Coordinates of C-alpha atoms in Angstrom, one line a residue:
M1 CA 8.9 8.5 17.2
S2 CA 6.8 8.7 20.3
T3 CA 6.0 5.7 22.3
P4 CA 2.7 4.2 21.4
M5 CA 0.0 5.0 23.9
E6 CA -1.9 2.5 25.7
V7 CA -5.6 2.8 26.6
T8 CA -7.0 1.0 29.6
L9 CA -10.6 0.2 30.6
Q10 CA -12.3 0.8 33.9
N11 CA -12.4 -2.4 36.0
P12 CA -15.7 -3.6 36.2
R13 CA -15.4 -4.6 39.9
D14 CA -14.7 -0.8 40.4
A15 CA -18.0 0.0 38.9
D16 CA -19.6 -2.5 41.4
I17 CA -18.0 -0.7 44.5
S18 CA -19.1 2.8 43.3
N19 CA -22.8 1.2 43.1
Q20 CA -22.4 -0.1 46.5
Q21 CA -21.4 3.4 47.7
D22 CA -24.3 5.0 46.1
G23 CA -26.7 2.7 47.9
V24 CA -27.3 0.2 45.1
V25 CA -26.1 -2.7 47.2
E26 CA -27.2 -2.6 51.0
A27 CA -24.3 -3.0 53.5
S28 CA -25.6 -6.1 55.2
A29 CA -26.3 -7.8 51.6
P30 CA -23.7 -10.5 50.8
L31 CA -21.2 -9.4 48.3
P32 CA -21.7 -11.0 44.6
P33 CA -19.2 -13.6 43.6
P34 CA -16.3 -11.7 41.9
T35 CA -16.4 -11.4 38.1
P36 CA -13.7 -13.4 36.5
P37 CA -11.3 -11.2 34.8
P38 CA -11.3 -11.0 30.9
P39 CA -8.5 -12.8 29.1
P40 CA -5.5 -11.1 29.2
V41 CA -4.3 -11.7 25.6
L42 CA -5.8 -8.4 24.1
S43 CA -5.1 -6.2 27.0
E44 CA -1.6 -7.3 27.5
C45 CA -0.5 -7.7 23.8
K46 CA -2.2 -4.9 22.2
V47 CA -2.3 -4.8 18.3
L48 CA -0.2 -2.1 16.7
V49 CA -2.2 0.2 14.4
S50 CA -1.0 2.7 12.1
V51 CA -2.6 6.2 12.1
E52 CA -1.5 8.4 9.2
A53 CA -2.1 12.2 9.5
C54 CA -1.6 14.2 6.2
L55 CA -0.6 17.7 6.8
K56 CA -2.1 20.5 4.5
P57 CA 0.1 22.1 2.0
S58 CA -0.1 25.3 3.8
S59 CA 0.8 23.9 7.2
T60 CA 3.9 25.0 9.2
A61 CA 3.4 23.0 12.3
R62 CA 5.9 21.0 13.8
I63 CA 5.4 17.3 13.2
D64 CA 5.9 16.3 16.9
D65 CA 3.2 18.6 18.0
V66 CA 0.6 17.5 15.6
R67 CA 1.5 13.9 16.5
A68 CA 0.9 14.8 20.2
A69 CA -2.4 16.6 19.2
I70 CA -3.7 13.5 17.5
E71 CA -2.4 11.1 20.2
R72 CA -4.7 13.1 22.8
M73 CA -7.5 13.1 20.4
L74 CA -7.3 9.3 20.1
E75 CA -6.9 9.1 23.8
N76 CA -10.1 11.1 24.6
R77 CA -12.3 9.6 22.0
N78 CA -13.0 6.0 22.5
L79 CA -12.7 5.1 18.9
S80 CA -13.3 1.6 17.2
Y81 CA -10.4 0.8 14.8
V82 CA -11.1 -0.1 11.3
D83 CA -9.2 0.6 8.0
G84 CA -10.2 4.0 6.5
P85 CA -10.5 7.8 7.3
I86 CA -11.7 9.2 10.6
P87 CA -12.8 12.9 10.7
V88 CA -10.6 15.5 11.9
P89 CA -12.2 16.9 15.0
L90 CA -14.0 20.2 14.3
D91 CA -13.6 21.2 18.0
D92 CA -9.8 21.0 17.8
P93 CA -8.7 24.3 15.9
F94 CA -5.1 23.3 15.9
L95 CA -5.9 20.0 14.1
T96 CA -8.4 21.5 11.8
E97 CA -6.1 24.2 10.6
N98 CA -3.1 22.0 10.2
V99 CA -4.3 18.4 9.2
E100 CA -5.8 17.5 5.9
R101 CA -6.8 14.2 6.7
I102 CA -6.4 11.1 9.1
C103 CA -6.6 7.6 8.3
I104 CA -6.2 4.1 10.0
G105 CA -4.5 1.3 8.6
D106 CA -3.2 -2.3 9.0
T107 CA -6.3 -3.4 10.8
D108 CA -7.4 -5.8 8.1
E109 CA -5.5 -8.9 9.0
W110 CA -6.4 -8.5 12.7
V111 CA -10.1 -8.2 12.2
Q112 CA -12.1 -11.5 11.8
N113 CA -15.8 -12.1 11.3
H114 CA -16.4 -8.2 10.7
E115 CA -15.6 -7.4 14.2
V116 CA -13.6 -4.2 14.8
L117 CA -10.9 -3.5 17.0
L118 CA -11.7 -1.6 20.1
F119 CA -9.9 1.4 21.7
W120 CA -8.7 -0.8 24.6
Q121 CA -7.1 -3.4 22.1
V122 CA -4.9 -1.0 20.2
K123 CA -1.6 0.8 20.3
P124 CA -2.0 3.5 17.9
V125 CA 1.2 4.7 16.2
V126 CA 0.8 8.0 14.6
H127 CA 2.7 9.1 11.6
V128 CA 2.7 12.8 10.4
F129 CA 3.5 13.7 7.0
Q130 CA 3.4 16.4 4.4
L131 CA 3.2 15.7 0.5
S132 CA 5.8 16.9 -1.7
E133 CA 4.3 18.9 -4.6
E134 CA 7.6 19.0 -6.8
G135 CA 6.9 16.2 -9.1
P136 CA 9.5 14.1 -11.1
C137 CA 12.9 15.6 -11.9
E138 CA 14.9 14.1 -14.7
D139 CA 18.6 13.4 -14.8
L140 CA 19.7 15.2 -18.1
S141 CA 23.1 13.9 -19.3
G142 CA 23.6 16.8 -21.8
D143 CA 25.1 14.7 -24.2
G144 CA 22.0 13.9 -26.5
Q145 CA 21.2 10.6 -24.6
L146 CA 17.9 9.7 -22.7
S147 CA 18.0 10.6 -19.1
T148 CA 19.1 7.7 -16.9
F149 CA 16.6 8.1 -14.2
N150 CA 13.8 10.1 -12.7
E151 CA 13.8 11.1 -9.3
W152 CA 10.8 12.1 -6.7
I153 CA 11.1 13.5 -3.3
L154 CA 8.6 11.2 -1.1
P155 CA 5.9 11.2 0.0
A156 CA 4.8 12.5 -3.3
R157 CA 1.4 14.2 -4.1
E158 CA 1.5 12.1 -7.4
F159 CA 1.7 8.7 -5.3
D160 CA -1.0 9.8 -2.9
G161 CA -3.7 7.0 -2.5
M162 CA -1.8 4.6 -4.6
W163 CA -1.1 2.2 -1.9
E164 CA -4.9 2.0 -0.8
S165 CA -6.1 1.6 -4.4
L166 CA -4.1 -1.6 -5.0
I167 CA -5.6 -5.0 -4.5
F168 CA -3.6 -8.2 -4.3
E169 CA -3.7 -11.6 -2.5
S170 CA -4.3 -11.4 1.2
G171 CA -0.8 -10.7 2.9
L172 CA 1.3 -9.4 0.1
K173 CA 1.4 -6.0 1.0
Q174 CA 1.9 -6.7 4.9
R175 CA 4.7 -8.9 4.0
L176 CA 6.5 -6.1 2.0
L177 CA 5.9 -3.7 4.7
R178 CA 7.2 -6.2 7.2
Y179 CA 10.3 -7.0 5.3
A180 CA 11.3 -3.3 4.8
A181 CA 10.7 -2.9 8.6
S182 CA 12.9 -5.8 9.6
A183 CA 15.7 -4.8 6.9
L184 CA 15.8 -1.2 8.3
L185 CA 15.7 -2.5 12.0
F186 CA 18.5 -5.0 11.4
T187 CA 20.6 -2.1 10.0
E188 CA 20.0 0.1 12.8
K189 CA 20.8 -2.5 15.4
G190 CA 24.0 -3.1 13.7
V191 CA 23.5 -6.9 13.1
D192 CA 26.6 -8.6 11.8
P193 CA 26.0 -9.0 8.1
F194 CA 28.6 -11.8 7.9
L195 CA 26.4 -13.8 10.4
V196 CA 23.1 -12.8 9.3
S197 CA 22.8 -11.8 5.5
W198 CA 20.3 -9.5 3.8
N199 CA 20.5 -7.4 0.7
R200 CA 17.4 -5.0 0.9
I201 CA 16.4 -6.1 -2.7
I202 CA 12.9 -6.9 -3.7
L203 CA 12.0 -8.6 -6.8
L204 CA 8.2 -8.6 -7.9
H205 CA 7.5 -10.7 -11.0
G206 CA 4.5 -11.9 -12.9
P207 CA 2.6 -11.2 -16.1
P208 CA 2.2 -7.7 -17.5
G209 CA -0.7 -5.5 -16.1
T210 CA -0.8 -6.9 -12.7
G211 CA 0.5 -3.8 -10.8
K212 CA 4.0 -4.5 -10.0
T213 CA 5.5 -1.2 -10.6
S214 CA 2.6 0.7 -8.9
L215 CA 3.1 -1.6 -6.0
C216 CA 6.6 -0.8 -6.0
K217 CA 6.2 3.1 -6.1
A218 CA 3.4 2.7 -3.6
L219 CA 5.5 0.7 -1.2
A220 CA 8.2 3.3 -1.4
Q221 CA 5.8 6.0 -0.4
K222 CA 4.2 4.2 2.3
L223 CA 7.8 3.4 3.9
S224 CA 8.6 6.9 3.3
I225 CA 5.6 8.0 5.7
R226 CA 6.1 5.0 8.2
F227 CA 10.0 5.9 8.9
N228 CA 10.1 9.4 8.4
Y229 CA 11.0 9.7 12.4
R230 CA 14.2 8.0 11.3
Y231 CA 14.6 9.3 7.7
P232 CA 13.1 12.8 7.2
Q233 CA 14.4 12.9 3.9
C234 CA 13.3 10.2 1.2
Q235 CA 13.7 9.9 -2.5
L236 CA 12.6 7.4 -5.3
V237 CA 14.9 7.0 -8.0
E238 CA 13.4 5.1 -11.3
V239 CA 16.0 3.8 -13.4
N240 CA 15.4 4.1 -17.2
A241 CA 17.0 0.8 -18.2
H242 CA 16.9 1.5 -21.8
S243 CA 19.0 4.4 -21.6
L244 CA 21.8 2.3 -20.1
F245 CA 22.5 0.7 -23.4
S246 CA 24.8 2.6 -25.7
K247 CA 25.5 2.3 -29.3
W248 CA 29.3 2.3 -28.6
F249 CA 30.6 -1.2 -27.7
S250 CA 31.5 -1.8 -24.0
E251 CA 30.0 1.6 -22.9
S252 CA 27.0 0.2 -21.5
G253 CA 28.7 -1.1 -18.3
K254 CA 30.4 2.3 -17.7
L255 CA 26.9 3.9 -17.9
V256 CA 25.5 1.5 -15.2
A257 CA 28.7 2.4 -13.1
K258 CA 27.9 6.1 -13.5
L259 CA 24.4 5.9 -12.5
F260 CA 25.1 4.0 -9.5
Q261 CA 27.7 6.3 -8.6
K262 CA 25.1 9.2 -8.5
I263 CA 22.8 6.9 -6.3
Q264 CA 25.9 6.2 -4.1
E265 CA 26.1 10.0 -3.5
M266 CA 22.5 10.1 -2.5
V267 CA 22.8 7.7 0.3
E268 CA 25.9 9.2 1.6
E269 CA 23.5 11.4 3.5
E270 CA 22.6 9.5 6.7
N271 CA 19.2 10.9 6.9
N272 CA 18.1 10.3 3.5
L273 CA 16.3 7.1 2.6
V274 CA 16.6 6.3 -1.0
F275 CA 14.4 3.7 -3.0
V276 CA 15.9 2.5 -6.3
L277 CA 13.4 1.1 -8.8
I278 CA 14.6 -0.9 -11.7
D279 CA 11.3 -1.8 -13.9
E280 CA 11.8 -4.8 -16.3
V281 CA 15.0 -5.5 -14.5
E282 CA 15.5 -8.6 -17.1
S283 CA 16.5 -5.7 -19.6
L284 CA 19.8 -5.0 -17.3
A285 CA 20.3 -8.4 -15.7
A286 CA 19.7 -10.7 -18.5
A287 CA 20.9 -14.4 -18.0
R288 CA 24.5 -14.5 -18.9
K289 CA 24.4 -18.2 -19.8
A290 CA 22.1 -17.3 -22.8
A291 CA 24.3 -14.5 -23.9
L292 CA 27.4 -16.9 -23.9
S293 CA 25.8 -19.4 -26.0
G294 CA 24.8 -16.7 -28.7
S295 CA 26.8 -14.7 -31.4
E296 CA 25.9 -11.4 -30.0
P297 CA 28.8 -9.1 -28.5
S298 CA 29.4 -9.6 -24.8
D299 CA 28.3 -6.1 -23.8
S300 CA 25.2 -7.5 -22.2
I301 CA 27.3 -9.4 -20.0
R302 CA 29.3 -6.5 -19.0
V303 CA 26.0 -4.7 -18.0
V304 CA 25.0 -7.7 -15.7
N305 CA 28.5 -7.7 -14.1
A306 CA 28.5 -4.1 -13.6
L307 CA 25.0 -4.2 -12.1
L308 CA 25.8 -7.0 -9.7
T309 CA 29.0 -5.2 -8.5
Q310 CA 27.2 -1.9 -8.0
M311 CA 24.5 -3.5 -6.0
D312 CA 27.1 -5.4 -3.9
K313 CA 28.6 -1.9 -3.1
L314 CA 25.2 -0.6 -1.9
K315 CA 24.8 -3.4 0.3
S316 CA 27.1 -1.5 2.7
S317 CA 24.8 1.6 2.8
P318 CA 21.9 1.1 5.5
N319 CA 19.5 3.5 4.0
V320 CA 18.8 2.1 0.5
I321 CA 16.0 -0.2 -0.8
I322 CA 16.2 -1.5 -4.2
L323 CA 13.0 -2.5 -5.8
T324 CA 12.7 -4.5 -9.1
T325 CA 10.1 -5.9 -11.3
S326 CA 10.0 -8.4 -14.2
N327 CA 7.7 -9.9 -16.6
I328 CA 9.9 -12.9 -17.7
T329 CA 11.8 -14.2 -14.6
A330 CA 13.4 -17.1 -16.3
A331 CA 15.5 -14.4 -18.5
I332 CA 17.0 -12.8 -15.2
D333 CA 20.4 -13.9 -14.3
I334 CA 20.6 -16.4 -11.5
A335 CA 23.2 -14.6 -9.5
F336 CA 20.8 -11.4 -9.5
V337 CA 17.7 -13.6 -8.4
D338 CA 19.8 -15.0 -5.6
R339 CA 20.6 -11.6 -4.2
A340 CA 16.9 -10.7 -3.9
D341 CA 15.7 -11.2 -0.5
I342 CA 11.9 -11.3 -1.3
K343 CA 10.9 -12.9 -4.6
A344 CA 7.1 -12.4 -4.7
Y345 CA 4.9 -13.5 -7.6
V346 CA 2.2 -11.0 -8.7
G347 CA -0.4 -12.8 -10.6
P348 CA -3.6 -12.0 -12.1
P349 CA -6.5 -10.9 -9.8
T350 CA -8.5 -13.4 -7.7
L351 CA -12.4 -13.4 -8.0
Q352 CA -12.3 -11.4 -4.4
A353 CA -9.8 -9.2 -6.0
R354 CA -11.8 -8.5 -9.1
Y355 CA -14.8 -7.8 -7.1
E356 CA -13.0 -5.3 -4.9
I357 CA -11.3 -3.7 -7.9
L358 CA -14.6 -3.2 -9.4
R359 CA -16.3 -2.3 -6.3
S360 CA -14.0 0.6 -5.7
C361 CA -14.4 1.8 -9.5
L362 CA -18.2 1.6 -9.1
Q363 CA -18.0 3.6 -5.5
E364 CA -15.9 6.4 -7.4
L365 CA -18.4 6.8 -10.3
I366 CA -21.2 7.1 -7.7
R367 CA -19.2 9.6 -5.6
K368 CA -18.5 11.7 -8.5
A369 CA -22.1 11.4 -9.6
I370 CA -21.2 9.7 -12.9
L371 CA -23.9 7.4 -11.8
S372 CA -26.4 9.7 -10.1
S373 CA -29.9 8.7 -11.5
F374 CA -30.5 6.1 -9.2
Q375 CA -32.5 6.5 -5.9
D376 CA -30.3 7.2 -2.8
C377 CA -27.2 6.8 -5.3
D378 CA -25.1 9.3 -3.5
N379 CA -25.0 7.6 0.0
L380 CA -25.0 4.0 -1.6
I381 CA -22.3 1.9 0.1
L382 CA -21.7 -1.6 -1.6
P383 CA -20.6 -4.5 1.0
N384 CA -17.3 -6.0 0.4
Y385 CA -16.8 -9.3 -0.8
T386 CA -16.8 -11.2 2.5
S387 CA -20.1 -9.6 3.5
M388 CA -21.6 -10.2 0.1
K389 CA -20.7 -14.0 0.1
E390 CA -22.1 -14.3 3.8
K391 CA -25.4 -13.0 2.7
L392 CA -25.3 -15.0 -0.4
N393 CA -25.0 -18.2 1.8
M394 CA -28.1 -17.2 4.0
P395 CA -31.3 -18.8 3.0
A396 CA -33.3 -16.9 0.2
A397 CA -36.1 -16.1 2.5
T398 CA -33.6 -14.2 4.8
Q399 CA -31.7 -12.5 2.0
E400 CA -31.9 -8.7 1.6
V401 CA -33.7 -7.3 -1.5
Q402 CA -32.3 -3.9 -0.6
T403 CA -30.5 -2.0 -3.4
P404 CA -26.7 -2.4 -2.2
F405 CA -27.2 -6.1 -2.0
H406 CA -29.0 -6.5 -5.4
L407 CA -26.2 -4.4 -7.0
S408 CA -23.5 -6.6 -5.1
K409 CA -24.7 -9.7 -7.0
Q410 CA -24.6 -7.8 -10.1
L411 CA -21.0 -6.8 -9.3
L412 CA -20.1 -10.4 -8.5
E413 CA -21.4 -11.4 -11.8
A414 CA -19.4 -8.8 -13.6
A415 CA -16.4 -9.9 -11.7
E416 CA -16.8 -13.6 -12.5
A417 CA -17.1 -12.4 -16.2
C418 CA -13.9 -10.8 -15.9
E419 CA -11.8 -13.7 -15.2
G420 CA -8.6 -13.4 -17.6
L421 CA -8.4 -9.6 -17.4
S422 CA -5.5 -8.0 -15.7
G423 CA -5.7 -5.5 -12.9
R424 CA -4.6 -2.7 -15.5
A425 CA -7.6 -4.0 -17.8
L426 CA -10.0 -4.1 -14.9
R427 CA -9.4 -0.4 -14.0
K428 CA -10.1 0.6 -17.4
L429 CA -13.3 -1.2 -17.9
P430 CA -15.7 0.8 -16.1
F431 CA -14.5 3.9 -18.3
L432 CA -15.0 1.6 -21.6
A433 CA -18.4 0.4 -20.3
H434 CA -19.4 3.9 -19.7
A435 CA -18.5 5.1 -23.1
A436 CA -20.7 2.0 -24.5
V437 CA -23.9 3.2 -22.7
S438 CA -26.7 5.0 -24.8
D439 CA -27.2 7.8 -22.5
P440 CA -24.1 8.8 -20.6
Y441 CA -25.7 11.3 -18.4
N442 CA -28.7 9.1 -17.2
C443 CA -27.3 5.8 -16.2
D444 CA -28.2 4.0 -13.0
P445 CA -25.7 1.5 -11.5
S446 CA -27.8 -1.6 -12.4
R447 CA -28.0 -0.8 -16.1
F448 CA -24.3 0.3 -16.1
L449 CA -23.2 -3.1 -14.3
R450 CA -25.1 -5.0 -17.3
T451 CA -23.1 -2.8 -19.8
M452 CA -19.9 -3.6 -17.9
I453 CA -20.4 -7.2 -18.1
D454 CA -21.2 -7.1 -22.0
T455 CA -18.0 -4.9 -22.3
A456 CA -15.9 -7.4 -20.3
K457 CA -16.9 -10.3 -22.7
R458 CA -16.0 -8.3 -25.7
E459 CA -12.8 -7.3 -24.2
L460 CA -12.0 -10.9 -23.3
S461 CA -12.9 -12.2 -26.9
E462 CA -10.7 -9.5 -28.5
L463 CA -8.0 -10.6 -26.0
H464 CA -8.2 -14.1 -26.9
D465 CA -8.3 -13.3 -30.7

């Protein structure tokens, strides 16, 4: 990966000297006192910001050439840095021919009080990638059994945009990104695993519908983009846990070993980064203590033993990360839980997360002209949760009466009415609300939000019943 560039500003004192030379300050006049230098923190310790560039499917340009062109573009344009897309420059034929989009990420946790990062505060790190169009590939056993896993080449078109659409408590996604970066760095630098131990295993647990599986897939996609300079090939292997249980006694443990033997063959290629996703891992790593106390055959114990043994073997492979999810953490064997480096709870969405999820849904319906009968609807941008709360805290006389603020207040009411719904249910709610309106082809956002509040109350009542 190319070294992140640094951008510096002209020293204000240099500007004073040039003004003197132009005659603004007379030669005989006393010089003004020197301007104190700015605080050195931001200029000496710049913020690393990821700039991701997606190549067009038809592009055959070298990644290094595209990266260099984007770095030149960033250096020549004094941009401010906030999360989101930036336009591909039309005056650069090379970029317009090869680049589908450019997006900035990872600025949110650094930006406070709605200030933006200026170009001289930032070290942009450019990642160039091209999406795979192949789709999932099943492992067909040929003996009539279910496929043991699905495989994707990453980054995949199927997961494009998934990372940005997921909204969790502050810091969760950054925590996972930084964990993976540290795990790969420790391996690359050859840190002695007997002195410092890490297993490259992530366990996300929490109630159903909170986005755990989607977060695992989105994380694998994002890491395949961020680390393509080191691993030009990336694969996601989604294990079908139910296919690993055989009707024949003692066969399940052998099926687990056979699956991980295939994964071991994938990781033997040093330039290949492999992500192994085991959804509902409690079905494979059920607590052995519970099995021993029951009257069932000990096949489940053999499965757990095989799984732990195979994971310990993969620990010696530097280019594999295991992603697991569970709805019932207490049912997982303690030996597996202990092996996980990160055990992150993914709970129901908070009020802020519910607001942001519904805001993204409403913006999409406006963008697609589903809600298009409202004046200036096409250009309507709703404020985020923090901006909206700040405006609500202002005195009533100074609050805006404009359309975005009025709708954001309604959106907050909808988010409050949705307490108790999962993230999955929240994403379906706008569709259900639209299906409930009397005239689906002529619905303004305000009326739609009122219908969505009624729909949320109905969904919650049915959920509680």
